[in-house]
Coordinates of C-alpha atoms in Angstrom, one line a residue:
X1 CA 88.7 37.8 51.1
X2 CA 86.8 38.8 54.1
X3 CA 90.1 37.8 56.5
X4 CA 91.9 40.0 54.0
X5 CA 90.2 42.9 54.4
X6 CA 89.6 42.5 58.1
X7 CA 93.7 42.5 58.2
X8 CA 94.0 45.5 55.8
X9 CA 91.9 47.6 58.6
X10 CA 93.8 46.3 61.1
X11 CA 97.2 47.2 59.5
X12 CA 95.4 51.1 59.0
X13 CA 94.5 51.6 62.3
X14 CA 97.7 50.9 64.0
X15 CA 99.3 53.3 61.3
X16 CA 96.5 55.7 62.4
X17 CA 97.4 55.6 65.9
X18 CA 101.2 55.6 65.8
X19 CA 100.9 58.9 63.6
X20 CA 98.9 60.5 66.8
X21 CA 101.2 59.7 69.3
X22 CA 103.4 62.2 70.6
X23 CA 107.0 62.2 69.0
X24 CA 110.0 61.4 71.7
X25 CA 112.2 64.2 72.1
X26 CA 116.0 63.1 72.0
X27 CA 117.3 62.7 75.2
X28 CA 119.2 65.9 76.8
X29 CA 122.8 65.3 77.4
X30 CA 123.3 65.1 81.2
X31 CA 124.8 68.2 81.7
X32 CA 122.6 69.9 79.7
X33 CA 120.1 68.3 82.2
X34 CA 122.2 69.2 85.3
X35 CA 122.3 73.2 84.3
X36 CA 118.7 73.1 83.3
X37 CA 117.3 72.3 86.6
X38 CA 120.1 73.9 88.4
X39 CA 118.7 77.0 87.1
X40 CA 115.2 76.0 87.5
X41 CA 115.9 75.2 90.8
X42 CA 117.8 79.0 91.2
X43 CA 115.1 80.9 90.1
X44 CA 111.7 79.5 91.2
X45 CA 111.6 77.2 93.9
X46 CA 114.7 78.2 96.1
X47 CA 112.9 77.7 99.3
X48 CA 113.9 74.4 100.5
X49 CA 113.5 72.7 103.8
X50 CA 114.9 73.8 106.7
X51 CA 117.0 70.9 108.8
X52 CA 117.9 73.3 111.4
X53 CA 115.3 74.1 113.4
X54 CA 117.4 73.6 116.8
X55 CA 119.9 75.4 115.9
X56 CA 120.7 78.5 118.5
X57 CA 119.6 81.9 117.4
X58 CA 120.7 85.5 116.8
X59 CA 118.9 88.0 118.8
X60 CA 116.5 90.7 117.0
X61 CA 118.8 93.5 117.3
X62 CA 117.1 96.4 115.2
X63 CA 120.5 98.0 114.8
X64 CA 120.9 101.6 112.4
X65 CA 122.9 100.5 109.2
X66 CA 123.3 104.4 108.3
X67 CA 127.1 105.2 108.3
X68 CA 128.9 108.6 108.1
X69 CA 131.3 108.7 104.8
X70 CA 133.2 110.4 106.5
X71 CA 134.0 107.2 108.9
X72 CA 136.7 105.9 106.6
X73 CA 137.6 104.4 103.4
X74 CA 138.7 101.3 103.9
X75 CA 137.4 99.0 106.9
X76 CA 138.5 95.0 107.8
X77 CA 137.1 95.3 111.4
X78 CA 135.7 98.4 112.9
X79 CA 136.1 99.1 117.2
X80 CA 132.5 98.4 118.4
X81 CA 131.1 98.6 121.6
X82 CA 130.3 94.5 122.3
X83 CA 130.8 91.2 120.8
X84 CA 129.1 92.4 117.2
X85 CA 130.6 90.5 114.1
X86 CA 129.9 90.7 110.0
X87 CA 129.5 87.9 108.2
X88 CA 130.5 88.5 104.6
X89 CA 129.8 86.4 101.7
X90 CA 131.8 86.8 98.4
X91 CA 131.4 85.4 94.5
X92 CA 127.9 84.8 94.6
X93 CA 125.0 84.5 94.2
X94 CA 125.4 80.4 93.2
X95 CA 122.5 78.7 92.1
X96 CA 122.2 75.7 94.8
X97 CA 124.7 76.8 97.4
X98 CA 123.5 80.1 97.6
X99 CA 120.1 79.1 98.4
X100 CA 121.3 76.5 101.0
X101 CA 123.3 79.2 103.0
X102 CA 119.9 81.3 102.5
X103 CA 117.7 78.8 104.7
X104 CA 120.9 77.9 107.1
X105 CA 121.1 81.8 108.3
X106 CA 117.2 82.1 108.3
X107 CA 117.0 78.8 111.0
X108 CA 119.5 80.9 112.9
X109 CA 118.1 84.1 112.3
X110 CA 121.8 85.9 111.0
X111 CA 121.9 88.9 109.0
X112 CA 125.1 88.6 106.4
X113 CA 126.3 90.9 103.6
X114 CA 126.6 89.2 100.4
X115 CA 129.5 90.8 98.2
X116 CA 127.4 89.5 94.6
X117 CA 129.4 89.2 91.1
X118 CA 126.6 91.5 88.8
X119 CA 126.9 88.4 86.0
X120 CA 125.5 86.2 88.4
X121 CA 122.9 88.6 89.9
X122 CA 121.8 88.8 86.1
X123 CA 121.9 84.7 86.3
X124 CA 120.1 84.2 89.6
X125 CA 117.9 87.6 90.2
X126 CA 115.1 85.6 92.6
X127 CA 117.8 84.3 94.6
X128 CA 119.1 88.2 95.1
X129 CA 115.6 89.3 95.4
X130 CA 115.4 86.6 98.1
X131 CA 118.0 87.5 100.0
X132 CA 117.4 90.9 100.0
X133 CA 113.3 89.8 101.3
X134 CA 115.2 88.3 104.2
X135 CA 117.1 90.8 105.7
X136 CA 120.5 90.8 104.1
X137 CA 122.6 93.5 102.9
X138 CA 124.3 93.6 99.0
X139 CA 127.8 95.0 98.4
X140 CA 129.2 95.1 95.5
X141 CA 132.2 92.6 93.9
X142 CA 132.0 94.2 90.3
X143 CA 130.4 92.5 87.3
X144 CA 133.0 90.3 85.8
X145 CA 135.0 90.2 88.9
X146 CA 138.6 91.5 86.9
X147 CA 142.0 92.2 89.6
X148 CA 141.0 95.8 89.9
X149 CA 144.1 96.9 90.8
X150 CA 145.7 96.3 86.9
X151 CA 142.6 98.2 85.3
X152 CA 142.5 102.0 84.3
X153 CA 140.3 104.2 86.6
X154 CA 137.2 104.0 83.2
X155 CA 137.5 100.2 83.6
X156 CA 137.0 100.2 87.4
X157 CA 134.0 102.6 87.7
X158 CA 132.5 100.8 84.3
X159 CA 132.9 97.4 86.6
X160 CA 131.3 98.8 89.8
X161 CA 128.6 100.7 87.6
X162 CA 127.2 97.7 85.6
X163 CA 127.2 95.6 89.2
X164 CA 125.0 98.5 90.5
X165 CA 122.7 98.7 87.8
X166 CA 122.4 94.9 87.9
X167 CA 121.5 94.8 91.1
X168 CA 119.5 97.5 90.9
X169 CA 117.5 95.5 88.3
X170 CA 117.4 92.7 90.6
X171 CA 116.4 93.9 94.0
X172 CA 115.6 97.5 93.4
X173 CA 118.2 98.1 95.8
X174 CA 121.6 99.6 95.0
X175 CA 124.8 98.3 97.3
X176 CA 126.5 100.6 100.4
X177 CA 130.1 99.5 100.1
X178 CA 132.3 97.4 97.8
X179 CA 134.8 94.7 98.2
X180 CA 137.2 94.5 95.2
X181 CA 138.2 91.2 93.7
X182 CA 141.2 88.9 95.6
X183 CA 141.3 92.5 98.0
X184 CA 143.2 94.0 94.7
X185 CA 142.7 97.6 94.9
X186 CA 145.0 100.7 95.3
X187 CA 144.7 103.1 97.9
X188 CA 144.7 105.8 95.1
X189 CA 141.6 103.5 93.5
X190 CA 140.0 103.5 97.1
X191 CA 140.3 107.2 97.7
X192 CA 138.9 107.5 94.1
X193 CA 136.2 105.2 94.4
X194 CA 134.8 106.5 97.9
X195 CA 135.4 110.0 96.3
X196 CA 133.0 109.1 93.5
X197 CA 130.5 106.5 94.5
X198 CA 130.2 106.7 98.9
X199 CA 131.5 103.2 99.1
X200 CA 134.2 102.4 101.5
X201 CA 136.4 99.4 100.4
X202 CA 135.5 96.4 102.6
X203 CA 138.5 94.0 103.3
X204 CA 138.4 91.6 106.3
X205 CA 139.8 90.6 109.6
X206 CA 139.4 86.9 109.3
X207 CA 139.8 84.6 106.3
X208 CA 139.6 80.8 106.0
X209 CA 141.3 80.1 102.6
X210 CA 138.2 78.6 102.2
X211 CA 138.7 78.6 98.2
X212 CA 141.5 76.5 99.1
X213 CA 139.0 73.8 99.7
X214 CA 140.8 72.9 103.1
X215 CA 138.0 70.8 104.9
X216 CA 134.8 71.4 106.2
X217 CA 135.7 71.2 109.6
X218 CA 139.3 73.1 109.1
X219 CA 137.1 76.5 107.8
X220 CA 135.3 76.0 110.8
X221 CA 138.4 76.0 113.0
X222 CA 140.1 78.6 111.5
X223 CA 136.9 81.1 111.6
X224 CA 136.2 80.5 115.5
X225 CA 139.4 80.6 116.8
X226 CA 140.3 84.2 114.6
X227 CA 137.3 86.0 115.3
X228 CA 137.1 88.7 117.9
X229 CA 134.7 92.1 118.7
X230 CA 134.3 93.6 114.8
X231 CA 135.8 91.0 113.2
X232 CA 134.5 91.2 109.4
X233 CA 134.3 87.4 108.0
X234 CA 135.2 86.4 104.6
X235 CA 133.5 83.4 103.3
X236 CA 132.6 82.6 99.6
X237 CA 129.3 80.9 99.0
X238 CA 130.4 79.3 96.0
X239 CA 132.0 76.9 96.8
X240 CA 130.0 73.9 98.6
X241 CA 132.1 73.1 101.1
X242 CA 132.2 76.4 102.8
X243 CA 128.6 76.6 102.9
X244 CA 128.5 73.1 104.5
X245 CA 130.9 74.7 107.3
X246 CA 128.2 77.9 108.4
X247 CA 126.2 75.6 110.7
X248 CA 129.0 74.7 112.9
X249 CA 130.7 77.4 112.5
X250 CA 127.6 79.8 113.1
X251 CA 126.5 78.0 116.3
X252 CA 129.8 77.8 117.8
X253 CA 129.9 81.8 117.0
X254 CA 127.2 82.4 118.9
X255 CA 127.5 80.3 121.8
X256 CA 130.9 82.6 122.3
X257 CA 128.1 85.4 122.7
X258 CA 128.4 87.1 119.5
X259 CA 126.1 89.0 117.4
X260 CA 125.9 88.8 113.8
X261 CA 125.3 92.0 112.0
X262 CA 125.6 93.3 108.5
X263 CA 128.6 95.6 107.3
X264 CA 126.7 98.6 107.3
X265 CA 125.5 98.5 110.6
X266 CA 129.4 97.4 112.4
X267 CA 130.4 100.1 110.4
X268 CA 127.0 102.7 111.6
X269 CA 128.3 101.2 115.2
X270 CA 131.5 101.5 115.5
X271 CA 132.6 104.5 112.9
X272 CA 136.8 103.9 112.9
X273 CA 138.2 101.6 110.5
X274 CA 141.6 99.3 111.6
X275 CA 144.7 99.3 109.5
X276 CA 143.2 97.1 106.4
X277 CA 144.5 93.3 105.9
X278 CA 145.7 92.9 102.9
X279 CA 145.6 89.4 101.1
X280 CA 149.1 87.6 100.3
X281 CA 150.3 87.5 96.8
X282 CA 149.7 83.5 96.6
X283 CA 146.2 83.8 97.5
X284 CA 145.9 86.9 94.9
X285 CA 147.6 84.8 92.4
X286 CA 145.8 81.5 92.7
X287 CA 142.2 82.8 94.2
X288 CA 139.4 82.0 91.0
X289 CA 135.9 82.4 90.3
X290 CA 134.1 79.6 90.1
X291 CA 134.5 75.5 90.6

């Protein structure tokens, strides 16, 4: 009897302690996992550490960024007075490449403009706060990134308005200049868009296809060897592979002796806007948002 009931209190004790433990959660699907501390990742501990610390440095320039309007209204280099440069960066901001690109400039001391998608500033707003803490200069992409140039004139401004206020929620900032999507923009939508909102439509002088994925060391190539004095430099820091070609191609940038500054100051520099370059159809065609 005694053995019994030293078994009975045995049995209720273990019941007692299994009903106090903690319950296991279900395990989260792996993607589920993957986005969760992606995010995480985006928007609270973005600063990560620096490999670069050798790396050759831009010089503190301390250069005006305030433009006349009246300068032009649509710029893919500008005629400056030295070896100055802007570095743009498009589709953004991405919630680990992004980042990465963020300490890679720092080590080197580079100012870029980052042409931000306002669904993704909504997404990511530390990692725009960051960027604007550091120096860098916001232009506006549009919110949902549409091919401006098939959308009615209340569609566009609706597009460029909601980036703004996005941004504007962000940073406390609101963007200089815009870039449309794939370079898809009338010259009656550019006239009507500087008319209305100040911002000149920013193309560019030297692309990479770097969407295309074509190799790390093939973006580099292909940067280097187009730029020249006002060159403006499009990039797009979604996509991993491009970010993995800004140290190379950086460094070898400015051991040619060029200076890295934002849009708004080549364009407070120099004033006169080139003929624009307008993408080719394919690239217009097959360009996406995205991975």
């Amino acid at each position: 009897m005694k053995h019994s009931t030293l078994l009975l209190i045995s049995i209720l004790i273990s019941l007692a302690v299994a009903s106090c433990s903690p319950e296991k959660s279900p395990p989260m699907p792996a993607s589920h996992a993957a986005a969760s501390s992606m995010k995480n990742a985006a928007n609270t501990d973005y600063r990560t550490q620096m490999p670069y610390g050798s790396a050759p440095r831009n010089p503190d320039l301390g250069l005006p960024s305030n433009f006349s309007k009246s300068s032009g209204v649509t710029f893919s280099r500008v005629s400056v007075p030295g070896p100055y440069v802007a570095l743009t960066f498009d589709d953004g901001p991405h919630a680990s490449n992004t980042p990465r690109l963020l300490d890679i400039l720092r080590a080197r001391n580079v100012k870029a403009t980052f042409y931000v998608i306002g669904k993704n500033v909504d997404l990511y707003p530390n990692i725009v706060r960051r960027t604007v803490a550091e120096g860098h200069e916001l232009g506006n992409h549009t919110y949902t990134h549409p091919k401006l140039s098939a959308l009615g004139q209340d569609r566009v401004f609706s597009e460029i308005r909601k980036c703004d206020d996005a941004i504007m929620r962000a940073a406390g900032v609101r963007p200089r200049t815009l870039r449309p999507p794939y370079g898809a923009l009338t010259q009656a939508q550019r006239v009507s868009i500087h008319s209305t909102f100040g911002y000149p439509t920013i193309m560019w002088a030297v692309d990479p296809l770097d969407w295309k994925r074509p190799g790390v060391s093939v973006v580099t190539s292909r940067i280097v060897s187009a730029t020249s004095n006002g060159s403006i430099i499009l990039v797009h820091d979604l996509h991993a592979s491009s970010v993995d070609a800004m140290p190379a191609t950086i460094d070898a940038l400015l051991r040619k002796g060029y200076k890295f500054v934002t849009v708004s100051q080549l364009l407070a520099m120099g004033g006169s806007a080139s003929a624009s370059i307008n993408p080719q159809p394919s690239a217009l065609a097959q360009s996406q948002v995205g991975e």
